[in-house]
Short mmCIF file of C-alpha atoms in Angstrom, two decimals:
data_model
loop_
_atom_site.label_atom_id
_atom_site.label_comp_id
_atom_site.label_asym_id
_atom_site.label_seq_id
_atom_site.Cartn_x
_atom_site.Cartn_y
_atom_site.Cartn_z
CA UNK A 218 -0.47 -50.32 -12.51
CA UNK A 219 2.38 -48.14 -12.85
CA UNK A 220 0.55 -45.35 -14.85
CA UNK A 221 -2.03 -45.61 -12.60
CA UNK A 222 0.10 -44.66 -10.08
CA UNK A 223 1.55 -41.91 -11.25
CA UNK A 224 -1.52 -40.25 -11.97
CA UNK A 225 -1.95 -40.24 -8.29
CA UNK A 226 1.55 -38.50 -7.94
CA UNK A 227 3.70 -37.50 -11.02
CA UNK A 228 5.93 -34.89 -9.57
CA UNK A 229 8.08 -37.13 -7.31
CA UNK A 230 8.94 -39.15 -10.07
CA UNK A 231 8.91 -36.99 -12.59
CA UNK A 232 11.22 -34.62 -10.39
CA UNK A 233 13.40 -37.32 -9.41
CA UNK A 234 13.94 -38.47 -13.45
CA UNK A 235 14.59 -34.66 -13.67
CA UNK A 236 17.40 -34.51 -11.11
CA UNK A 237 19.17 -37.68 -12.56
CA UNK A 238 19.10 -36.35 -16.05
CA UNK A 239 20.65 -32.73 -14.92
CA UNK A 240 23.73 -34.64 -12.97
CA UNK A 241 24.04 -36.69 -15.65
CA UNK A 242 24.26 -34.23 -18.94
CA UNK A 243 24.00 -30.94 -16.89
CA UNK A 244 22.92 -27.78 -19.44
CA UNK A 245 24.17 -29.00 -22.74
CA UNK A 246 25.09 -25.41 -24.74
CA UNK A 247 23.40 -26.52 -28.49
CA UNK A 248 19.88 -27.44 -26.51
CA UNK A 249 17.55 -24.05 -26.39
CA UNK A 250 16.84 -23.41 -23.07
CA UNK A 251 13.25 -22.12 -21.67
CA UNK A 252 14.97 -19.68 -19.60
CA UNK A 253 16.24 -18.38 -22.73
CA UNK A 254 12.30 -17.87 -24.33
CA UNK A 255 11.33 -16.01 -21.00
CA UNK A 256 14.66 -13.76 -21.29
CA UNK A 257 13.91 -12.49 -24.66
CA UNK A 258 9.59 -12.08 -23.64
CA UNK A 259 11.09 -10.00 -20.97
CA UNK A 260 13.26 -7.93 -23.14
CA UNK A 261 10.54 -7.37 -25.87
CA UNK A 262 7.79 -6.29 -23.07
CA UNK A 263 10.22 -3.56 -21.41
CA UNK A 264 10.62 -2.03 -24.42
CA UNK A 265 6.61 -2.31 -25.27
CA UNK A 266 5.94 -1.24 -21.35
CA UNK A 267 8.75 1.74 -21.36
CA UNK A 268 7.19 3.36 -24.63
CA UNK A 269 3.52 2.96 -23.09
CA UNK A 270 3.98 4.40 -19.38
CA UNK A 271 5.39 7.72 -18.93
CA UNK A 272 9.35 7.94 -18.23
CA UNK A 273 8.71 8.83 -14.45
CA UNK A 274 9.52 7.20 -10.94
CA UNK A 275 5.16 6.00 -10.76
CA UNK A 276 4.95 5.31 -14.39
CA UNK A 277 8.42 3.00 -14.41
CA UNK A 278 6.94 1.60 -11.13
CA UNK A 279 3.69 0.54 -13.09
CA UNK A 280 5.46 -0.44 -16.16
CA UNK A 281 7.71 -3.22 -13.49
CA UNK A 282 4.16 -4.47 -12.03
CA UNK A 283 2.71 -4.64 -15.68
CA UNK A 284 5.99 -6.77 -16.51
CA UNK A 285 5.70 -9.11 -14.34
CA UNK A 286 2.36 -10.03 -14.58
CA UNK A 287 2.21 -10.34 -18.50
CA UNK A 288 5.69 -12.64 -17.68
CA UNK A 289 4.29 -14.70 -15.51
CA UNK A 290 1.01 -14.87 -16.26
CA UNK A 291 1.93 -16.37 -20.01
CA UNK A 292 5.04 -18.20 -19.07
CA UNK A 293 2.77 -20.44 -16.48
CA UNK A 294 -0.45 -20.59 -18.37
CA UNK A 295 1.88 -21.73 -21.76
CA UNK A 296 3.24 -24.75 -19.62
CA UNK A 297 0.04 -25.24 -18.05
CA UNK A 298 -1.57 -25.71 -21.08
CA UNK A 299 0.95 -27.67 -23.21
CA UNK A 300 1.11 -30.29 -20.24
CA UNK A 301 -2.85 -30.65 -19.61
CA UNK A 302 -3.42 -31.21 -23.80
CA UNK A 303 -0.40 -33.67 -23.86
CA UNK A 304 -1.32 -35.33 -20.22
CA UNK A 305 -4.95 -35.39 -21.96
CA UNK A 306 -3.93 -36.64 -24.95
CA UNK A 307 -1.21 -39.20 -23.88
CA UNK A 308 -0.14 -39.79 -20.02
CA UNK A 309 2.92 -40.82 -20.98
CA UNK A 310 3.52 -38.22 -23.44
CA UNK A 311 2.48 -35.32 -20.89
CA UNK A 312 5.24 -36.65 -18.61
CA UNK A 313 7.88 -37.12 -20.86
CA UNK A 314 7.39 -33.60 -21.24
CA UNK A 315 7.28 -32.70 -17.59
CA UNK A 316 10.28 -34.72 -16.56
CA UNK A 317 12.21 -33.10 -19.50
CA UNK A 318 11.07 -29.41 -18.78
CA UNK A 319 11.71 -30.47 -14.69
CA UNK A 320 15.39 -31.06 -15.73
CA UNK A 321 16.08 -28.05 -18.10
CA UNK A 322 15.54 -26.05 -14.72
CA UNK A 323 17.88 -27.27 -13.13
CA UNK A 324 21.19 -26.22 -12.77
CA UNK A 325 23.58 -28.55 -10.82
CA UNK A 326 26.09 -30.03 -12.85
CA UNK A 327 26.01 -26.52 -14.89
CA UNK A 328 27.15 -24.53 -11.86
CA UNK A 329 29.63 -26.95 -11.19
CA UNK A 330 30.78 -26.95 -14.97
CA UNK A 331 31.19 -23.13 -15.06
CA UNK A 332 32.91 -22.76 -11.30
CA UNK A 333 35.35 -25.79 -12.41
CA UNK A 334 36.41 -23.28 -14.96
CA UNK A 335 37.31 -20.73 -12.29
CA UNK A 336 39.37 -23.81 -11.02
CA UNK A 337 41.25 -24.49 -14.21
CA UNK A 338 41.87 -20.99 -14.73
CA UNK A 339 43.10 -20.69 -11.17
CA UNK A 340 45.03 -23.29 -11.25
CA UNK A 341 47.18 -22.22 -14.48
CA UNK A 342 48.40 -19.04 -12.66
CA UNK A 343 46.87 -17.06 -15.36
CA UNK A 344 45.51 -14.54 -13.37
CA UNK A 345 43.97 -12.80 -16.60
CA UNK A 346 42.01 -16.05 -17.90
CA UNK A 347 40.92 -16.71 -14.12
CA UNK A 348 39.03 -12.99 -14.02
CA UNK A 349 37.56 -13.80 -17.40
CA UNK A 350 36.37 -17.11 -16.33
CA UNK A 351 34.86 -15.71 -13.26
CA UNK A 352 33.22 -12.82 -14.96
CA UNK A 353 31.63 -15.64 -16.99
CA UNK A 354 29.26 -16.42 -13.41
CA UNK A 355 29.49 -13.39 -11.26
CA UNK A 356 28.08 -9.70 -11.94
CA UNK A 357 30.34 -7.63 -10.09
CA UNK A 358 33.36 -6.17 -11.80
CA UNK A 359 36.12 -8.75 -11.94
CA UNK A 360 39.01 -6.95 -13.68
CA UNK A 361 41.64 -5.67 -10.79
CA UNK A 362 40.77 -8.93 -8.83
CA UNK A 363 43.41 -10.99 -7.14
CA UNK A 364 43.84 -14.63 -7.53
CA UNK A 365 42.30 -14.76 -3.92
CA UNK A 366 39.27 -12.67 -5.43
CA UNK A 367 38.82 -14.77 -8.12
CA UNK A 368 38.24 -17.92 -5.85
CA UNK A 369 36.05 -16.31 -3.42
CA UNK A 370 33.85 -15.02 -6.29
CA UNK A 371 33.12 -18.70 -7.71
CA UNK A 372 32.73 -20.37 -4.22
CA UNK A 373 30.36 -17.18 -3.35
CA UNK A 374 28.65 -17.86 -6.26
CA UNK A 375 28.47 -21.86 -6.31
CA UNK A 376 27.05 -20.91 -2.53
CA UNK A 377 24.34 -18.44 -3.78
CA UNK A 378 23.09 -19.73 -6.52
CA UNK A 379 22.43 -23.09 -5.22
CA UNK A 380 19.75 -21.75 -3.53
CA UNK A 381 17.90 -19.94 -6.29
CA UNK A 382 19.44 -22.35 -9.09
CA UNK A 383 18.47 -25.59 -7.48
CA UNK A 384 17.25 -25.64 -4.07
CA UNK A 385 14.10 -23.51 -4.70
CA UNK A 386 13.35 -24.80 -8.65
CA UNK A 387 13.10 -28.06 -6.43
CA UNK A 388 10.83 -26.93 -4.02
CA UNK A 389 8.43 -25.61 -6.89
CA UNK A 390 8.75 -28.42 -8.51
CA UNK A 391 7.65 -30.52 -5.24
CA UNK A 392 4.70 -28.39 -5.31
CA UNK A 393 3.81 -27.91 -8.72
CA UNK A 394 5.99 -29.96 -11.24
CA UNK A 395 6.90 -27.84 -14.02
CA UNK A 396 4.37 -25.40 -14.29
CA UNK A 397 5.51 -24.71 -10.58
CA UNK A 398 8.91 -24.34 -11.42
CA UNK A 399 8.26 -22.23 -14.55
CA UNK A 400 6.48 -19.59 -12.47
CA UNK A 401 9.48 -19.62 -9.86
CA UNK A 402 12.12 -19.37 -12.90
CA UNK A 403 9.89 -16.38 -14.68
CA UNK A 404 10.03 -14.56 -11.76
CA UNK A 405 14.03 -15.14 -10.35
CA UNK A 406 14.79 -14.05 -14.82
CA UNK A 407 13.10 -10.89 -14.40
CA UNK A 408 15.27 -10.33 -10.99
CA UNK A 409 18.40 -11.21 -12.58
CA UNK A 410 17.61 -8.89 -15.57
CA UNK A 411 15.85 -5.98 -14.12
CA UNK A 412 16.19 -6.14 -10.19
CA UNK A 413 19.12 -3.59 -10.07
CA UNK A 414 18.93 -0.91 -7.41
CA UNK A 415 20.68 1.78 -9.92
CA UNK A 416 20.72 2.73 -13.31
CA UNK A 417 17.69 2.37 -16.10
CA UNK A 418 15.78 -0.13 -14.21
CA UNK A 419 15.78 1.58 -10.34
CA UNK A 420 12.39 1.64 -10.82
CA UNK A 421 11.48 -0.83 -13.11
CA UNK A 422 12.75 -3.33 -11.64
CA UNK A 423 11.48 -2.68 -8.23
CA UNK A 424 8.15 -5.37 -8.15
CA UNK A 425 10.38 -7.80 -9.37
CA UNK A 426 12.74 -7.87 -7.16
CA UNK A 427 10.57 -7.15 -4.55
CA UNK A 428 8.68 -10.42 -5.46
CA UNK A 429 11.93 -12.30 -6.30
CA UNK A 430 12.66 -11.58 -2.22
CA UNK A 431 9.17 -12.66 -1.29
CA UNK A 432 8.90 -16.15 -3.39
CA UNK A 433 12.77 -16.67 -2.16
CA UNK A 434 12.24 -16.60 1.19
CA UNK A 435 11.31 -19.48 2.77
CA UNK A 436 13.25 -21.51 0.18
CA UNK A 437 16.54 -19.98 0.95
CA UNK A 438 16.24 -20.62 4.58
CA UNK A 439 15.21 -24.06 3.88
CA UNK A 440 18.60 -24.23 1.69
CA UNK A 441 20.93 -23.00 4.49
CA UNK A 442 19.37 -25.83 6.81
CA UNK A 443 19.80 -28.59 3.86
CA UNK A 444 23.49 -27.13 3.37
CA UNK A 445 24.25 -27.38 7.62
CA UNK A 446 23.17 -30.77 7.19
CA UNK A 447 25.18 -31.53 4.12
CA UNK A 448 28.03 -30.25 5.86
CA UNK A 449 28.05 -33.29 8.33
CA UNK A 450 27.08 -35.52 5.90
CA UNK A 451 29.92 -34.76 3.08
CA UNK A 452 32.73 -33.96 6.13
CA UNK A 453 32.79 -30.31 6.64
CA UNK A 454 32.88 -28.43 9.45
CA UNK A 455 29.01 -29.12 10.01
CA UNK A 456 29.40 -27.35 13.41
CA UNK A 457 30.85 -24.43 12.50
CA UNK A 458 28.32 -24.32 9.46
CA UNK A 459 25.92 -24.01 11.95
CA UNK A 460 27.00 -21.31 13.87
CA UNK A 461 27.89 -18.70 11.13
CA UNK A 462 24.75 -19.48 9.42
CA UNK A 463 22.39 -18.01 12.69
CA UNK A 464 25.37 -15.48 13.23
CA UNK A 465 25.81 -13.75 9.54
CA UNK A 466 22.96 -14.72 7.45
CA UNK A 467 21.61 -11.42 7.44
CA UNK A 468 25.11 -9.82 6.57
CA UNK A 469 23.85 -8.79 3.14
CA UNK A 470 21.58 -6.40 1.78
CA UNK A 471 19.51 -8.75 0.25
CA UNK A 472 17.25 -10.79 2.60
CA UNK A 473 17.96 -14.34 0.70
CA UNK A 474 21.35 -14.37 -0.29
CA UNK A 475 23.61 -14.33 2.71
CA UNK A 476 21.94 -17.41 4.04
CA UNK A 477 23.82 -19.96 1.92
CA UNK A 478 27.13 -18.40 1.71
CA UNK A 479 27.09 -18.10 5.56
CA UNK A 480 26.88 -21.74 5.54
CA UNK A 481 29.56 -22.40 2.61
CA UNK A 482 31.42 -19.75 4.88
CA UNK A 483 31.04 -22.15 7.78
CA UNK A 484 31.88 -25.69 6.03
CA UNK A 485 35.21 -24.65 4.78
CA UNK A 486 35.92 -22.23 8.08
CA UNK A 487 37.03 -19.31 5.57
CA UNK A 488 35.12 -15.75 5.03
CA UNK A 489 33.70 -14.25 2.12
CA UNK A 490 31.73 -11.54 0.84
CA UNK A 491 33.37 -7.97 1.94
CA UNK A 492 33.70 -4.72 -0.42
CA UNK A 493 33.02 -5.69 -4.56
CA UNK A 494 32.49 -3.34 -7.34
CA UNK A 495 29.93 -3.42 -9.53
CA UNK A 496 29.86 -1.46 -12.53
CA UNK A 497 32.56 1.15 -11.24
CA UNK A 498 30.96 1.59 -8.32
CA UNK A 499 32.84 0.46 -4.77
CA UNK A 500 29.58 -1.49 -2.85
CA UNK A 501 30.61 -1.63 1.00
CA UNK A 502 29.10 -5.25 2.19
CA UNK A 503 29.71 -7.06 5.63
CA UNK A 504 31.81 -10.06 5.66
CA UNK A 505 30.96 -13.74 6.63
CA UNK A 506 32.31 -16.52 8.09
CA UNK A 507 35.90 -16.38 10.18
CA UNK A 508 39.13 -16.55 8.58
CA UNK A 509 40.21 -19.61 10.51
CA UNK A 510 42.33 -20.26 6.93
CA UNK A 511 42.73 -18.14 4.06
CA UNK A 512 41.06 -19.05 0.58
CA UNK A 513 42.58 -21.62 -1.77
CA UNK A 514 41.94 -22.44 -4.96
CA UNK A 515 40.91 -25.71 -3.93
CA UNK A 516 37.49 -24.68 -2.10
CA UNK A 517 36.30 -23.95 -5.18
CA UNK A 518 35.73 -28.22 -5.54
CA UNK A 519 35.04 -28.30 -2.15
CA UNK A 520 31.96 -25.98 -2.68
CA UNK A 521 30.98 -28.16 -5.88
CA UNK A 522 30.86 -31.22 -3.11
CA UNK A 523 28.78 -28.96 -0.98
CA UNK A 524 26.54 -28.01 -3.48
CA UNK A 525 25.57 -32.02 -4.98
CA UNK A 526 25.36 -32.72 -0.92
CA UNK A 527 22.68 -30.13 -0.37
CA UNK A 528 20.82 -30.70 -3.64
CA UNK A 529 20.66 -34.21 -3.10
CA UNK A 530 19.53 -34.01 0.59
CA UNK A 531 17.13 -31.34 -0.44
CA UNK A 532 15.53 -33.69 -3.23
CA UNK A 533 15.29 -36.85 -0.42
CA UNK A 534 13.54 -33.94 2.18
CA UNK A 535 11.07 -32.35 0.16
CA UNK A 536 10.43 -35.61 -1.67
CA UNK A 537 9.30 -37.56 1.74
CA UNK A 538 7.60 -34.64 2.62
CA UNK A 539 5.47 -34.64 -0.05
CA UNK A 540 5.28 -37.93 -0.01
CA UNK A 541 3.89 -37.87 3.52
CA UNK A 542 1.40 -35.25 2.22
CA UNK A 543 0.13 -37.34 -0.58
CA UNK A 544 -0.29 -40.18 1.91
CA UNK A 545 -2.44 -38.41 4.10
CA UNK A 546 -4.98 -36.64 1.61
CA UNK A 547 -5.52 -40.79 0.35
#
C-alpha cells in the first residue's frame, strides 16, 4: 500500500525525509559531497575547453556555452540513470538513494553552522578570528573589516544564500526530485566558480552566469515572499519586511540576490549591503533596508531563525502545491 503510493508521488516524501535529515546532521565534513564531484568536472573541462578554443573574447564565450552543457548534461543524465536502474531494480532502494542525494543538497543547518561561527568569533572581541571566520562564507575581501562589517557580511550572506542554498534546491526538488535538484546545483557551481565579471573568466563565465540568473529567477522571488511571511510567523518586523522588499530588491547588480537580503533587511529593521571590496577592487553597491538600529552581533541568530522559518514555510508551500497538482492529473 505504502509503496504503491509512493510510486504515484516520491518527491514529497522523499523531499520531506531529505529536509529532516539536513536539520538534523546538516553537511557532516568527512561525508564526500556531490557538489564536490561537479566542482572538480568543472575544473578539469575549463582546462580541456581553454586549450581547445582560441584565447579570444568569441572563443572564451564558446568555451563557457561548451562548459555548461557537457556539466549539465552528464551531471543530470548520471543521476538520472543511477536512480531509474536502482528504482528498476529495487523501489525501495531507488529512494533510499533519492532521499539521501535530496538531503546532501541541502544546506540549512550548514549555513547556520558556518554563520554561528561568525557569532562566536564576534562575540570573543577577536576582531582578527571574526574576519577569518567570515572569509570562511563570503567572497569579498574581509581583511580591514570592522566588527560591524563582519556581522553584516554573515547576516548578508545567511540572507542570500538561502535562496540559492535552500529555497530553490527545494523548488527543483518539488519538480524533479534529485535529478531536478542536481541540474539546479550543476548550474548555481559553475556560477559560483566561473560567473565573475573580471579577471580569467570575464568571458568564460558569461553563459553561466547568465543561466544561473535565468534558472534563479522565479525562485528567488518566490524566496523573498516565503521570507515576508516568515517574518510574521517567527516575530519580525513582517511589515516592514514587506515594504523594503518591493522598495530595494533591485538594489544590486545582480537580478536575484537583493531580493532576500531586502527582506532580512526588513525583519530586523537594519541596512546592509553598501561599498565591499573584492579582490582589491572598491565595488560601489546601493544599500538596503533603513537603519532604524545599527547592526549587532546578535542578528546574526536572528537571521539563522529567519532562515529555518522560510525554509520550512517554503517546504509546507511548494509541498501542497504539488500536492494539489498531483491531485488533479489523478
Amino acid at each position: 500500500m505504502i509503496e504503491n503510493l509512493l510510486m504515484i508521488e516520491r518527491y514529497i516524501p522523499a523531499v520531506v525525509l531529505a529536509f529532516i535529515l539536513d536539520l538534523i546532521f546538516g553537511d557532516p565534513r568527512w561525508l564526500y559531497h556531490p557538489v564536490r564531484v561537479i566542482g572538480n568536472m568543472i575544473s578539469l573541462f575549463e582546462k580541456m575547453l581553454r586549450a581547445i578554443f582560441p584565447k579570444n573574447k568569441t572563443g572564451e564565450r564558446i568555451a563557457g556555452v561548451f562548459l555548461v552543457i557537457l556539466v549539465t548534461g552528464i551531471t543530470t543524465a548520471v543521476a538520472w540513470g543511477v536512480l531509474h536502474v536502482l528504482y528498476g531494480w529495487n523501489f525501495w532502494v531507488g529512494f533510499a538513494l533519492e532521499t539521501f542525494w535530496c538531503y546532501q543538497l541541502l544546506a540549512t543547518k550548514s549555513l547556520k553552522v558556518e554563520s554561528m561561527r561568525v557569532y562566536d568569533a564576534v562575540k570573543s572581541g577577536d576582531v582578527e578570528k571574526a574576519r577569518y571566520a567570515v572569509s570562511m562564507i563570503v567572497g569579498r575581501d574581509t581583511k580591514s573589516l570592522s566588527m560591524e562589517g563582519v556581522t553584516k557580511a554573515a547576516v548578508e550572506t545567511v540572507a542570500e544564500n538561502s535562496s540559492d542554498g535552500i529555497i530553490a534546491p527545494l523548488l527543483f526538488m518539488m519538480i524533479g526530485g534529485a535529478v531536478g535538484a542536481f541540474l539546479y546545483k550543476s548550474i548555481n557551481t559553475m556560477d559560483s566558480m566561473v560567473g565573475y565579471v573580471d579577471g580569467r573568466f570575464k568571458y568564460f563565465g558569461t553563459f553561466a552566469a547568465k543561466l544561473d540568473d535565468v534558472v534563479n529567477f522565479i525562485p528567488a522571488r518566490l524566496a523573498g515572499l516565503m521570507m515576508i511571511l516568515a517574518s510574521f510567523l517567527c516575530g519580525f518586523d513582517g511589515k516592514n519586511a514587506n515594504k523594503i522588499f518591493w522598495r530595494d530588491r533591485k538594489n544590486h547588480a545582480s537580478p536575484n540576490s537583493a531580493h532576500t537580503e531586502s527582506v532580512m533587511a526588513g525583519a530586523l529593521d537594519v541596512q546592509l549591503a553598501g561599498d565591499a571590496w573584492y579582490f582589491g577592487v572598491l565595488h560601489k553597491k546601493m544599500t538596503i533596508g533603513d537603519a532604524i538600529r545599527p547592526v549587532e552581533a546578535e542578528d546574526i541568530p536572528r537571521s539563522n531563525k529567519l532562515l529555518y522559518g522560510t525554509a520550512v514555510v517554503s517546504l509546507v508551500v511548494f509541498g501542497l502545491i504539488r500536492a494539489g497538482i498531483v491531485l488533479l492529473v489523478l
